Short mmCIF file of C-alpha atoms in Angstrom, two decimals:
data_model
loop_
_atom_site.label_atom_id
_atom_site.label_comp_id
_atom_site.label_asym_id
_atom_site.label_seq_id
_atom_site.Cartn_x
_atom_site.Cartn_y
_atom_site.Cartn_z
CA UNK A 838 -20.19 -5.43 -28.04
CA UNK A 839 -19.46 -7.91 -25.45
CA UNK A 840 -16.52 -8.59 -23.06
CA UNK A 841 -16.75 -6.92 -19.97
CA UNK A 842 -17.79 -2.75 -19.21
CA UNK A 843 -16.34 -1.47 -16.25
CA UNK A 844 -18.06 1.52 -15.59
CA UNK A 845 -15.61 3.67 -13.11
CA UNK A 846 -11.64 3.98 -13.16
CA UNK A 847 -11.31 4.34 -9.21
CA UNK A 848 -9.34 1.80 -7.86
CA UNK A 849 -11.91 -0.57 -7.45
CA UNK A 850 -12.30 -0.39 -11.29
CA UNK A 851 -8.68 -0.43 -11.73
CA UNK A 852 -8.35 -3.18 -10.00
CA UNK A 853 -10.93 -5.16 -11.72
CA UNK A 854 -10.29 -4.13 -14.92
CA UNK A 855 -6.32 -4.83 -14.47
CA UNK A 856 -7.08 -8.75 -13.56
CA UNK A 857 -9.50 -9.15 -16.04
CA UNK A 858 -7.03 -7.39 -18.66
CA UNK A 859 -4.09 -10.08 -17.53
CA UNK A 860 -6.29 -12.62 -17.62
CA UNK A 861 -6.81 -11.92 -21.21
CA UNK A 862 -10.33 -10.84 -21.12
CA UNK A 863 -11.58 -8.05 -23.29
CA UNK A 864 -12.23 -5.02 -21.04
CA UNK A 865 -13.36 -1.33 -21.58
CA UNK A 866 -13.63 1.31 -18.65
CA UNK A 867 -15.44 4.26 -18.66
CA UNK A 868 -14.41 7.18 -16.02
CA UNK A 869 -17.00 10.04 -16.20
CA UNK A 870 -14.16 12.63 -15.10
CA UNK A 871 -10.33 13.27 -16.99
CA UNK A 872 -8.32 11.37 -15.23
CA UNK A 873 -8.14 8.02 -13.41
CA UNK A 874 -8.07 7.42 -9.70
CA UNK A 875 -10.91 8.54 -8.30
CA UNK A 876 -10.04 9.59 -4.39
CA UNK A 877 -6.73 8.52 -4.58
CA UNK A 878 -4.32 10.40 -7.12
CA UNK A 879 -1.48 12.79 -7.46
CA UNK A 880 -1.79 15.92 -9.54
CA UNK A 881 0.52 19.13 -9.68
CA UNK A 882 -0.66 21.88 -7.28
CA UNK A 883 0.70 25.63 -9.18
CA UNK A 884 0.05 27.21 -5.88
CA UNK A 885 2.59 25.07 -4.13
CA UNK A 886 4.57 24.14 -7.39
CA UNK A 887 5.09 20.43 -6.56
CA UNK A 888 3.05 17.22 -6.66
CA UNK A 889 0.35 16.28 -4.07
CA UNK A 890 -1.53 13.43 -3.11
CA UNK A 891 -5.60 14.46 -2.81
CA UNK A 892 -5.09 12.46 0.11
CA UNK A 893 -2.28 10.76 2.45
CA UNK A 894 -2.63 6.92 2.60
CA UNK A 895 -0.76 4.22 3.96
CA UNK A 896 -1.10 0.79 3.36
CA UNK A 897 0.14 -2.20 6.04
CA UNK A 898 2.12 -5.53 5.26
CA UNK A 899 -1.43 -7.16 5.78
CA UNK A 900 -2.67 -5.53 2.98
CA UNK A 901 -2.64 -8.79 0.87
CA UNK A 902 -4.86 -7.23 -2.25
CA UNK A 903 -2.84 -4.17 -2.64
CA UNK A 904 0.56 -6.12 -2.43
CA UNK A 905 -0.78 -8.32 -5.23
CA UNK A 906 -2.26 -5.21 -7.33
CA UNK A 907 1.30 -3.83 -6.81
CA UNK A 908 3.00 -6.87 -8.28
CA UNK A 909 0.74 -7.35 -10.96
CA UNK A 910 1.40 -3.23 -12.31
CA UNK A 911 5.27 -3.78 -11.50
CA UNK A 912 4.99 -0.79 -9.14
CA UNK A 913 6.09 -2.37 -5.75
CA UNK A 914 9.15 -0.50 -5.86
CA UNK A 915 6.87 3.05 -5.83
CA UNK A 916 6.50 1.85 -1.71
CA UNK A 917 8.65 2.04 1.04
CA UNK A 918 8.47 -0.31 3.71
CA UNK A 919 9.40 0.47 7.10
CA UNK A 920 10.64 -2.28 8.97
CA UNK A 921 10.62 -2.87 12.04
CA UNK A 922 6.88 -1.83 12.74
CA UNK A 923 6.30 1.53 14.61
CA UNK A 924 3.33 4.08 15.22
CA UNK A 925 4.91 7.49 16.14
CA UNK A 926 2.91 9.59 17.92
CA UNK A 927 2.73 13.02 19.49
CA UNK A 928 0.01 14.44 22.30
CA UNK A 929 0.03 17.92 21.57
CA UNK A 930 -1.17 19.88 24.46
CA UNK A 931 1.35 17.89 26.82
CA UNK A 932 4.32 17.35 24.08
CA UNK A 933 4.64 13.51 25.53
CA UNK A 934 5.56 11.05 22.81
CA UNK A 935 5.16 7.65 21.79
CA UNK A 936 5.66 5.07 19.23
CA UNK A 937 3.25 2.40 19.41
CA UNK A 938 5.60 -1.29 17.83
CA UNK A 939 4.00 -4.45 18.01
CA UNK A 940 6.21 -7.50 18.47
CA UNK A 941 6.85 -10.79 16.19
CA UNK A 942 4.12 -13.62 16.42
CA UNK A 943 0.23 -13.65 16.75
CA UNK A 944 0.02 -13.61 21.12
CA UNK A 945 0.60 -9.67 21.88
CA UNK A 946 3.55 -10.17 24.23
CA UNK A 947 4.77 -6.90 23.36
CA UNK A 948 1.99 -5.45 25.76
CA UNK A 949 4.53 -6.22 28.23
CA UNK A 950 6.93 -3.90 27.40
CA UNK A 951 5.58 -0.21 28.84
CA UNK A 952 8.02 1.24 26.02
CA UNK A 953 6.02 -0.66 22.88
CA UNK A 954 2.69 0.65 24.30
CA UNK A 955 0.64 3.50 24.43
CA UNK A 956 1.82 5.90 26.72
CA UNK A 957 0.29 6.34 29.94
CA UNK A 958 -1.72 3.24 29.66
CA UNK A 959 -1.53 0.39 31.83
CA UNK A 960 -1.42 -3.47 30.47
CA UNK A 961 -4.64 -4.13 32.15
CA UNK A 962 -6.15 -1.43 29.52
CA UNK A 963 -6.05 -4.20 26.64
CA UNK A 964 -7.86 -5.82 27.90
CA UNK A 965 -10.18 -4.23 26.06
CA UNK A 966 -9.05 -5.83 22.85
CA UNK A 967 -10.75 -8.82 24.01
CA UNK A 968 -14.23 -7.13 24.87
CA UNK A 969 -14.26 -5.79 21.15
CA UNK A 970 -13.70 -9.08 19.73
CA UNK A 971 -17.25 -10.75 20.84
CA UNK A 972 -19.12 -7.12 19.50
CA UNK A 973 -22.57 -7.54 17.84
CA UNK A 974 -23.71 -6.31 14.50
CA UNK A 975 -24.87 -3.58 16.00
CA UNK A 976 -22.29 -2.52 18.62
CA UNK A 977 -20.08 0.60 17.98
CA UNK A 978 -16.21 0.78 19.54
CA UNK A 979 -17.47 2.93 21.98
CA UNK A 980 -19.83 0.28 22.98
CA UNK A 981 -16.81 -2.14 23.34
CA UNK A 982 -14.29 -0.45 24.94
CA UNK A 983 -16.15 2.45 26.26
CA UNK A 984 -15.40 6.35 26.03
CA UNK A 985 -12.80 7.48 28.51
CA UNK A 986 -9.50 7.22 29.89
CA UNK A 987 -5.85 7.43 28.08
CA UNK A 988 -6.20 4.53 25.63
CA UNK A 989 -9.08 5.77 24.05
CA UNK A 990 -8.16 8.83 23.77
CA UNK A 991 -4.59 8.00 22.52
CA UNK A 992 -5.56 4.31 20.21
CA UNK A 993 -9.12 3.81 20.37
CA UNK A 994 -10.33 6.86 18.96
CA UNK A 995 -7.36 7.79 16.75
CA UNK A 996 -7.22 4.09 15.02
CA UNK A 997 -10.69 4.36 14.23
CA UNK A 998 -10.99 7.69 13.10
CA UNK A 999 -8.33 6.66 10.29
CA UNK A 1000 -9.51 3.18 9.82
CA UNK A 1001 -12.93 3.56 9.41
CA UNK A 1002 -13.31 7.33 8.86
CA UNK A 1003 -16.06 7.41 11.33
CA UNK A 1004 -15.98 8.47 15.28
CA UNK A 1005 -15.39 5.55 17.55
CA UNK A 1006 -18.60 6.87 19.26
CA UNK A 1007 -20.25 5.81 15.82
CA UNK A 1008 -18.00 3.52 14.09
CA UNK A 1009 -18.66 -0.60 13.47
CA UNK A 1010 -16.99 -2.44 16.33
CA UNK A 1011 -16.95 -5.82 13.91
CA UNK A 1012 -15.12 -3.60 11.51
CA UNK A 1013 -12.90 -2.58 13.28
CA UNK A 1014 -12.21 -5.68 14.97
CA UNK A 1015 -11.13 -7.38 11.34
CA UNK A 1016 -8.59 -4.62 11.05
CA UNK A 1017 -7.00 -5.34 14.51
CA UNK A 1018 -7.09 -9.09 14.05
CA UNK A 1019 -5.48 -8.75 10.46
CA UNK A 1020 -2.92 -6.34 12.00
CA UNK A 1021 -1.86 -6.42 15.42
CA UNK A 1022 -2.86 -9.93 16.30
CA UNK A 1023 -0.83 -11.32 13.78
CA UNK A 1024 2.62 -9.74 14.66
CA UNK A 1025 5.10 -6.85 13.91
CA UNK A 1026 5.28 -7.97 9.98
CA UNK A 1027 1.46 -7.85 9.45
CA UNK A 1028 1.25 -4.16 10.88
CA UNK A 1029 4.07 -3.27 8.60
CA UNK A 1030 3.29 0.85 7.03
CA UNK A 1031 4.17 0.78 3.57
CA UNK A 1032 4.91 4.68 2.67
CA UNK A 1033 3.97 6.13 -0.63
CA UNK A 1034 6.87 8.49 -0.86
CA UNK A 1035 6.19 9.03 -4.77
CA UNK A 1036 2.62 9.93 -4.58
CA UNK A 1037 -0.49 7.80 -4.95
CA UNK A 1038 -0.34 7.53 -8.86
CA UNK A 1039 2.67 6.76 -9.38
CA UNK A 1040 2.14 3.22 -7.41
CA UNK A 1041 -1.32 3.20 -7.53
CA UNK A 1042 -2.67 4.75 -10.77
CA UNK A 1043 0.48 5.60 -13.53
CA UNK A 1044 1.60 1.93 -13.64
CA UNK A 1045 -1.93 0.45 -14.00
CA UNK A 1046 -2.71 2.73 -16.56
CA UNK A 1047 0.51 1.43 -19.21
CA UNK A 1048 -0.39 -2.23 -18.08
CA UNK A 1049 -4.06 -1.62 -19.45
CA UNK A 1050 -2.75 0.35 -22.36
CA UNK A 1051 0.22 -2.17 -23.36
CA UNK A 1052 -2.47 -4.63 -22.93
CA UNK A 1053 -4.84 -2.58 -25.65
CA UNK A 1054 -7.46 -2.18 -23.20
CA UNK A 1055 -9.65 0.52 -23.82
CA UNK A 1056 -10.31 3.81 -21.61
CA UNK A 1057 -12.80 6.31 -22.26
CA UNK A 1058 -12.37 9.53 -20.07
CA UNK A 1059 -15.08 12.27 -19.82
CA UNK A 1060 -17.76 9.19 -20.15
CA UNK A 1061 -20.47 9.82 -17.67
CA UNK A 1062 -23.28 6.86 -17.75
CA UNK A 1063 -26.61 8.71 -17.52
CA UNK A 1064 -28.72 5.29 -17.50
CA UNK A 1065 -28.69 1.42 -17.75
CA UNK A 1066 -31.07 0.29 -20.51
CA UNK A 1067 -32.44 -3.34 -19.23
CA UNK A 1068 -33.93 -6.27 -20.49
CA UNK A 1069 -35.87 -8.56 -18.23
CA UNK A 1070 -33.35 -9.40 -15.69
CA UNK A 1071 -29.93 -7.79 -17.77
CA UNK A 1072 -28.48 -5.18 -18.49
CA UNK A 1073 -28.54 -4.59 -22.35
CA UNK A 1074 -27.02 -1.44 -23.09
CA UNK A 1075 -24.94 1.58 -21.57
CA UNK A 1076 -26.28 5.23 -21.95
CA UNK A 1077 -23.58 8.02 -21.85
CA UNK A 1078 -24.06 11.56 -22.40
CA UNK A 1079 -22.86 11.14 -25.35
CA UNK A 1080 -23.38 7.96 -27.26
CA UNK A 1081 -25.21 4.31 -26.45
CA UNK A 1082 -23.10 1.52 -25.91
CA UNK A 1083 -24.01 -2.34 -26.64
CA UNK A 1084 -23.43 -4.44 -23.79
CA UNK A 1085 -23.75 -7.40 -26.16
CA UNK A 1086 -25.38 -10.92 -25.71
CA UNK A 1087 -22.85 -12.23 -23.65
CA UNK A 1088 -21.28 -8.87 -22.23
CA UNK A 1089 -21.06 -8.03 -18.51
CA UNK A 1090 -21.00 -4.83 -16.77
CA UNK A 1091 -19.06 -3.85 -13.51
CA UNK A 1092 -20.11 -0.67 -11.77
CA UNK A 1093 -17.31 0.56 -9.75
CA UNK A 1094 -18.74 4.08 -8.70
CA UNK A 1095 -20.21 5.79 -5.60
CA UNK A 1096 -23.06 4.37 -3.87
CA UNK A 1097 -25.39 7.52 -4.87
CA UNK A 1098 -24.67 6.33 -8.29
CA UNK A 1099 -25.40 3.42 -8.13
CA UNK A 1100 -28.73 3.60 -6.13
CA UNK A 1101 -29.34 5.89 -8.73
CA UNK A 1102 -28.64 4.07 -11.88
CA UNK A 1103 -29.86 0.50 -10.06
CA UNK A 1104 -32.81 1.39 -7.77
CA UNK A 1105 -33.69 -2.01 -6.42
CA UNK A 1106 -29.54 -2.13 -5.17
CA UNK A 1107 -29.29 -1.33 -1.64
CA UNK A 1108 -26.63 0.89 -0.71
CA UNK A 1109 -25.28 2.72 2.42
CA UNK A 1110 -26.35 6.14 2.76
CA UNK A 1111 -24.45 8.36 4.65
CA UNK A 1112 -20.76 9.54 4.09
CA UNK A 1113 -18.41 10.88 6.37
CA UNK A 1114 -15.63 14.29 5.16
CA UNK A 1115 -12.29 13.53 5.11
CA UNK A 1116 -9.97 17.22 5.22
CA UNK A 1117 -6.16 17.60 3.97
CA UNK A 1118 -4.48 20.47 3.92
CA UNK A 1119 -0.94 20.29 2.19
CA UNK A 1120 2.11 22.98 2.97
CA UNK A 1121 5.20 23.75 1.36
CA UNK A 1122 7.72 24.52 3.16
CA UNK A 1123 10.95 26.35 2.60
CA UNK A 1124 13.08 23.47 3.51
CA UNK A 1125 13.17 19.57 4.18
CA UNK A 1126 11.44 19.00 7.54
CA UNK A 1127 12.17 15.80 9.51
CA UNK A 1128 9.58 14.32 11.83
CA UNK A 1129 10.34 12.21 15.41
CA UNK A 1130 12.21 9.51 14.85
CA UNK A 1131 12.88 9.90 11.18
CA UNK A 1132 9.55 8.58 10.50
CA UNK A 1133 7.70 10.12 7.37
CA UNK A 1134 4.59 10.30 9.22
CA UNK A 1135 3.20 10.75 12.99
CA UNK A 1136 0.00 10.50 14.72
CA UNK A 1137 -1.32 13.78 16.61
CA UNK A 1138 -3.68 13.42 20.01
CA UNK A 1139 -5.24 16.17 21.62
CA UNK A 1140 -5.69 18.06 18.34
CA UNK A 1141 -8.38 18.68 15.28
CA UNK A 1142 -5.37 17.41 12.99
CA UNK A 1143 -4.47 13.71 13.27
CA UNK A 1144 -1.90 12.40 10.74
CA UNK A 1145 0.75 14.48 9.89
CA UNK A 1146 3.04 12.81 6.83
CA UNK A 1147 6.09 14.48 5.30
CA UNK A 1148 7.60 14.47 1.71
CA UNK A 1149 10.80 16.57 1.01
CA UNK A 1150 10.08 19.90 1.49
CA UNK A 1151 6.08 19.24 1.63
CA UNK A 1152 3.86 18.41 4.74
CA UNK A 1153 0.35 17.09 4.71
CA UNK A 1154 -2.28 16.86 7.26
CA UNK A 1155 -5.09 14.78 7.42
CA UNK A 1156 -8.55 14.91 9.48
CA UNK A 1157 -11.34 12.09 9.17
CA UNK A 1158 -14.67 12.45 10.36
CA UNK A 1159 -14.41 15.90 9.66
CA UNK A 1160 -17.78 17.12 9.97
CA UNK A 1161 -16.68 20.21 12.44
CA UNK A 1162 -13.98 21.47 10.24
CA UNK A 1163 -15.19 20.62 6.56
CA UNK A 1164 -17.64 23.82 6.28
CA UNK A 1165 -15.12 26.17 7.29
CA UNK A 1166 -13.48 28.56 4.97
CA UNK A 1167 -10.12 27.46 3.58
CA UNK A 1168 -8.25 30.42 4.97
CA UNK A 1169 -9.39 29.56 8.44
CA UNK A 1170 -8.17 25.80 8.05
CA UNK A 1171 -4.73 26.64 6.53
CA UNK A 1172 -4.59 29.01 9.50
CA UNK A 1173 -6.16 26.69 12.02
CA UNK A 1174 -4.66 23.53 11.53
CA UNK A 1175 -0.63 25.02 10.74
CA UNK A 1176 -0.88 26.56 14.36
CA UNK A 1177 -2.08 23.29 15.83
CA UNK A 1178 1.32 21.28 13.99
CA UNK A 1179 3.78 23.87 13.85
CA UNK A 1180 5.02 23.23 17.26
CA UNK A 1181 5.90 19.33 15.96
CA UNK A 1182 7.45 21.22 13.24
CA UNK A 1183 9.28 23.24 15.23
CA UNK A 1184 8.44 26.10 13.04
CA UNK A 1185 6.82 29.60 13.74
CA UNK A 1186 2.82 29.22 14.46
CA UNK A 1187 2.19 32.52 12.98
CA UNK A 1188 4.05 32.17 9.49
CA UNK A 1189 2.08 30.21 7.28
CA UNK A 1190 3.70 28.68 4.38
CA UNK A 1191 1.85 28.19 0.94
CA UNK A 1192 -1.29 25.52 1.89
CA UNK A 1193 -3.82 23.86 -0.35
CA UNK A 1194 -6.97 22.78 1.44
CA UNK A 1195 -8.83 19.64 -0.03
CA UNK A 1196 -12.39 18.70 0.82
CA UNK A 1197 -13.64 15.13 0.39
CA UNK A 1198 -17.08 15.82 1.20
CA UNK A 1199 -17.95 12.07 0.71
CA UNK A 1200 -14.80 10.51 1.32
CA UNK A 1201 -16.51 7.17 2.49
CA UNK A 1202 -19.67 5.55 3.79
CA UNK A 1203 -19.93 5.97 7.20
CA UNK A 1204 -18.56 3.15 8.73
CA UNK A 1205 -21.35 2.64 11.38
CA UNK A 1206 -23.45 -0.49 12.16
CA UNK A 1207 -26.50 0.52 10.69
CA UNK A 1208 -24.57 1.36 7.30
CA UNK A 1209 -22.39 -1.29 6.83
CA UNK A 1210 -25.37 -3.86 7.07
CA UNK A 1211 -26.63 -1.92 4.31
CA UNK A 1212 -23.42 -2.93 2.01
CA UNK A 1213 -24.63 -4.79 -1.22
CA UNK A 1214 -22.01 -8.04 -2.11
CA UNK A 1215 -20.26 -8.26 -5.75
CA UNK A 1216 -23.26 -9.64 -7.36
CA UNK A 1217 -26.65 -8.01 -7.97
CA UNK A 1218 -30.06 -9.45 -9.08
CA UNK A 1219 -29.32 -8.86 -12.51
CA UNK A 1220 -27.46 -11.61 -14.59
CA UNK A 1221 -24.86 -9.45 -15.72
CA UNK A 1222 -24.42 -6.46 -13.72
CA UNK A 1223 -21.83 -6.29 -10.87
CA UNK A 1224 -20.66 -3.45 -8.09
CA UNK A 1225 -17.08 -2.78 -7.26
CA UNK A 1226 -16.12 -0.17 -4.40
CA UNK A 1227 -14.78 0.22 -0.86
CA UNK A 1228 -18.76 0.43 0.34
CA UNK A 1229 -19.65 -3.01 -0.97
CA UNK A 1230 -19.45 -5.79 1.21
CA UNK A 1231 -16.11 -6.45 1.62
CA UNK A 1232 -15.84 -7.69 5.05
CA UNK A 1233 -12.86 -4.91 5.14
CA UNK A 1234 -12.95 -1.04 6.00
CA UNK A 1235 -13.81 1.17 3.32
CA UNK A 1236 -9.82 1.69 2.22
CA UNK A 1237 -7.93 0.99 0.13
CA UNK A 1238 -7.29 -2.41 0.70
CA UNK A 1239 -10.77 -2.92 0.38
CA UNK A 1240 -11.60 -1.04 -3.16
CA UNK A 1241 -9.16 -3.46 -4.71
CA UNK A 1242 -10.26 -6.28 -3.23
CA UNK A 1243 -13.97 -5.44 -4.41
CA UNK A 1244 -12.21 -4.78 -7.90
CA UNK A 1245 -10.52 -8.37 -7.60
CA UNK A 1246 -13.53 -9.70 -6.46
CA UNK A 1247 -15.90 -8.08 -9.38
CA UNK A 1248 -12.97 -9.11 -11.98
CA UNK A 1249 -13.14 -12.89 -10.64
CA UNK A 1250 -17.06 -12.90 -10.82
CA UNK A 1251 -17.08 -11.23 -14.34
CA UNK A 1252 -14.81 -14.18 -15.56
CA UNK A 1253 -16.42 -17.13 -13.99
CA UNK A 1254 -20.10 -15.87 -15.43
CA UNK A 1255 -19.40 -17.57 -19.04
CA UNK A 1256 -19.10 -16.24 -22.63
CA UNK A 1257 -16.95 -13.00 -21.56
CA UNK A 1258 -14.72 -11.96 -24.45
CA UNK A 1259 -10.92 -12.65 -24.64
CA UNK A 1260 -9.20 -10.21 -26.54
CA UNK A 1261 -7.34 -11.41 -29.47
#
């Protein structure tokens, strides 16, 4: 059987398979659990009796990859863009707030304006931005920009917390460097949010999922790969749980799963190690709640909780790097983290509406130096086997933007190796 395997219906294999599909080249995924999506879906909570995201995303007008993976499903209009740029945030324990709205063009003139910047923090602060720019392999933000004062505590440690899911204390100063000079050193349009105010899947997962299907490309769910069989330097054939598959003379095989599978399944592959938690806890509420400024989501300092995004009558919260929290029983979180937001909320702290608690254990690699340099690139020793996933070597944080521009990347390998299958 030849054409191309993509073993993994995450976005990165999404992704991959979807330009390969367009392109007219025979694909087949496999996805070892029901549904597609991986880490970023919608399903239908009974508890709450609506639809929830497993986790609250946003992506940003410099998100090049997932604008084109938008276009190419015909799902752009499942994103709302929110135009002019603005950050909202909201210090807790002081009730000061914020918005953080970078200006047109790449020089940061906007700095100069007290009202566009964080609050409490003088110009002279950014400089800062500068210091991170000329970090080492081996340097983490803390490193850069140090570990004190109102600007870390309010932009440093917040912005990498949710871009790199890893403590600044910890987390890749070059990485997060690429995100601020995609971003906010190229102007107010660049750091655009795009909001996903009808869930995950149906812009990121639904729509994909027809395409393939009106494109007769095949998905098998509830296909777990126990083991590559190889041959000399190739990979041969596929071996489920349930039945052997052919890779075929001329076949190629993407692997668009966790890193721990992989290592697994290729042993000589490096692969990062460690993973950082990522919590959410979701509440429905008994009416429509409206945040600051009308935005549909806000930024918390001074708290455990640190994104707070709002749907209807539905509120989510999100906490990366969650190692303190992620052990702790889920009728201490709902508890915990509803008395930290209610007063945004301006709802009682003491009655809790209906919550559902999610635990990503392994949301992502941990971003840090000595991780990231252990990121394996699309292509592998093996003639015909290639990795997809935010923790290959991207050059990107391990987001979303970067698990479909693995899967484009994987897809534009697969079809430049020779003899791949077109379908019919």
């Amino acid at each position: 059987m030849s054409g191309v395997h993509v073993v993994g219906a995450g976005l990165s294999g999404l992704a991959c398979a979807l330009r390969l599909s367009l392109a007219g080249v025979r694909v087949t995924v496999y996805e070892a659990a029901g549904h597609a999506g991986g880490r970023c879906r919608s399903f239908f909570d009974e508890n709450l009796g609506c639809t929830i995201d497993n986790g609250s995303h946003m992506m940003l007008g410099a998100n090049e990859a997932t604008r084109s993976y938008l276009a190419d499903a015909g799902s752009e209009d499942a994103v709302t863009e929110i135009a002019p740029a603005a950050f909202p945030f909201v210090d807790i324990p002081s009730g000061e707030r914020w918005r953080v709205a970078p200006g047109p063009g790449p020089i940061p003139f906007w700095l100069l304006d007290r009202d566009r910047r964080v609050a409490g923090s003088a110009l002279a602060d950014y400089l800062e931005i500068a210091r991170l720019a000329f970090a080492g392999p081996g340097d983490t933000v803390s490193d850069r920009v140090g570990s004190a004062g109102r600007l870390y505590e309010r932009f440093w440690q917040p912005l990498c917390r949710a871009v790199l899911n890893t403590d600044a204390s910890e987390g890749s100063a070059r990485l997060l460097w690429r995100m601020i000079g995609d971003t906010f050193l190229r102007g107010e349009k660049a750091c655009r949010p795009f909001f996903f105010g009808k869930g995950l899947s149906a812009a990121l997962v639904d729509p994909v999922l027809k395409t393939l299907a009106d494109k007769d490309t095949a998905i098998r769910f509830h296909a777990r790969l126990r083991a590559i069989v190889f041959d000399d330097d190739r990979a041969s054939a596929l071996a489920f749980t349930d039945d052997t598959v052919d890779v075929g003379a001329d076949g190629t095989v993407v692997l668009a799963v966790p890193p721990d599978v992989c290592a697994a399944l290729v042993p000589e592959c490096s692969t990062p190690i460690r993973s950082n938690p990522i919590l959410n806890a979701h509440y429905r509420l008994k009416d429509p709640v409206e945040l600051p400024w009308g935005m549909p989501f806000l930024g918390l300092t001074g708290t455990e909780a640190q994104w707070l995004f709002a749907r209807g009558d539905s509120v989510s919260v999100t906490v990366s790097a969650a190692d303190r929290l992620i052990d702790r029983p889920v009728d201490y979180l709902a508890d915990f983290l509803w008395r930290e937001i209610a007063p945004v909320l301006d709802r009682p702290r003491d009655r809790i509406p209906p919550c559902r608690i999610i635990k990503e254990r392994r949301a992502t690699i941990a971003q840090t130096p000595a991780e990231v340099a252990r990121r394996p690139k699309t292509r592998t020793g093996l003639r015909n086997v290639l990795l997809a996933g935010d923790w290959t070597d991207t050059g990107l944080p391990a987001t979303i933007e970067g698990s479909i521009l693995s899967g484009f990347r994987a897809a534009e390998a697969a079809a430049g190796a020779g003899g791949v299958s077109r379908a019919a």
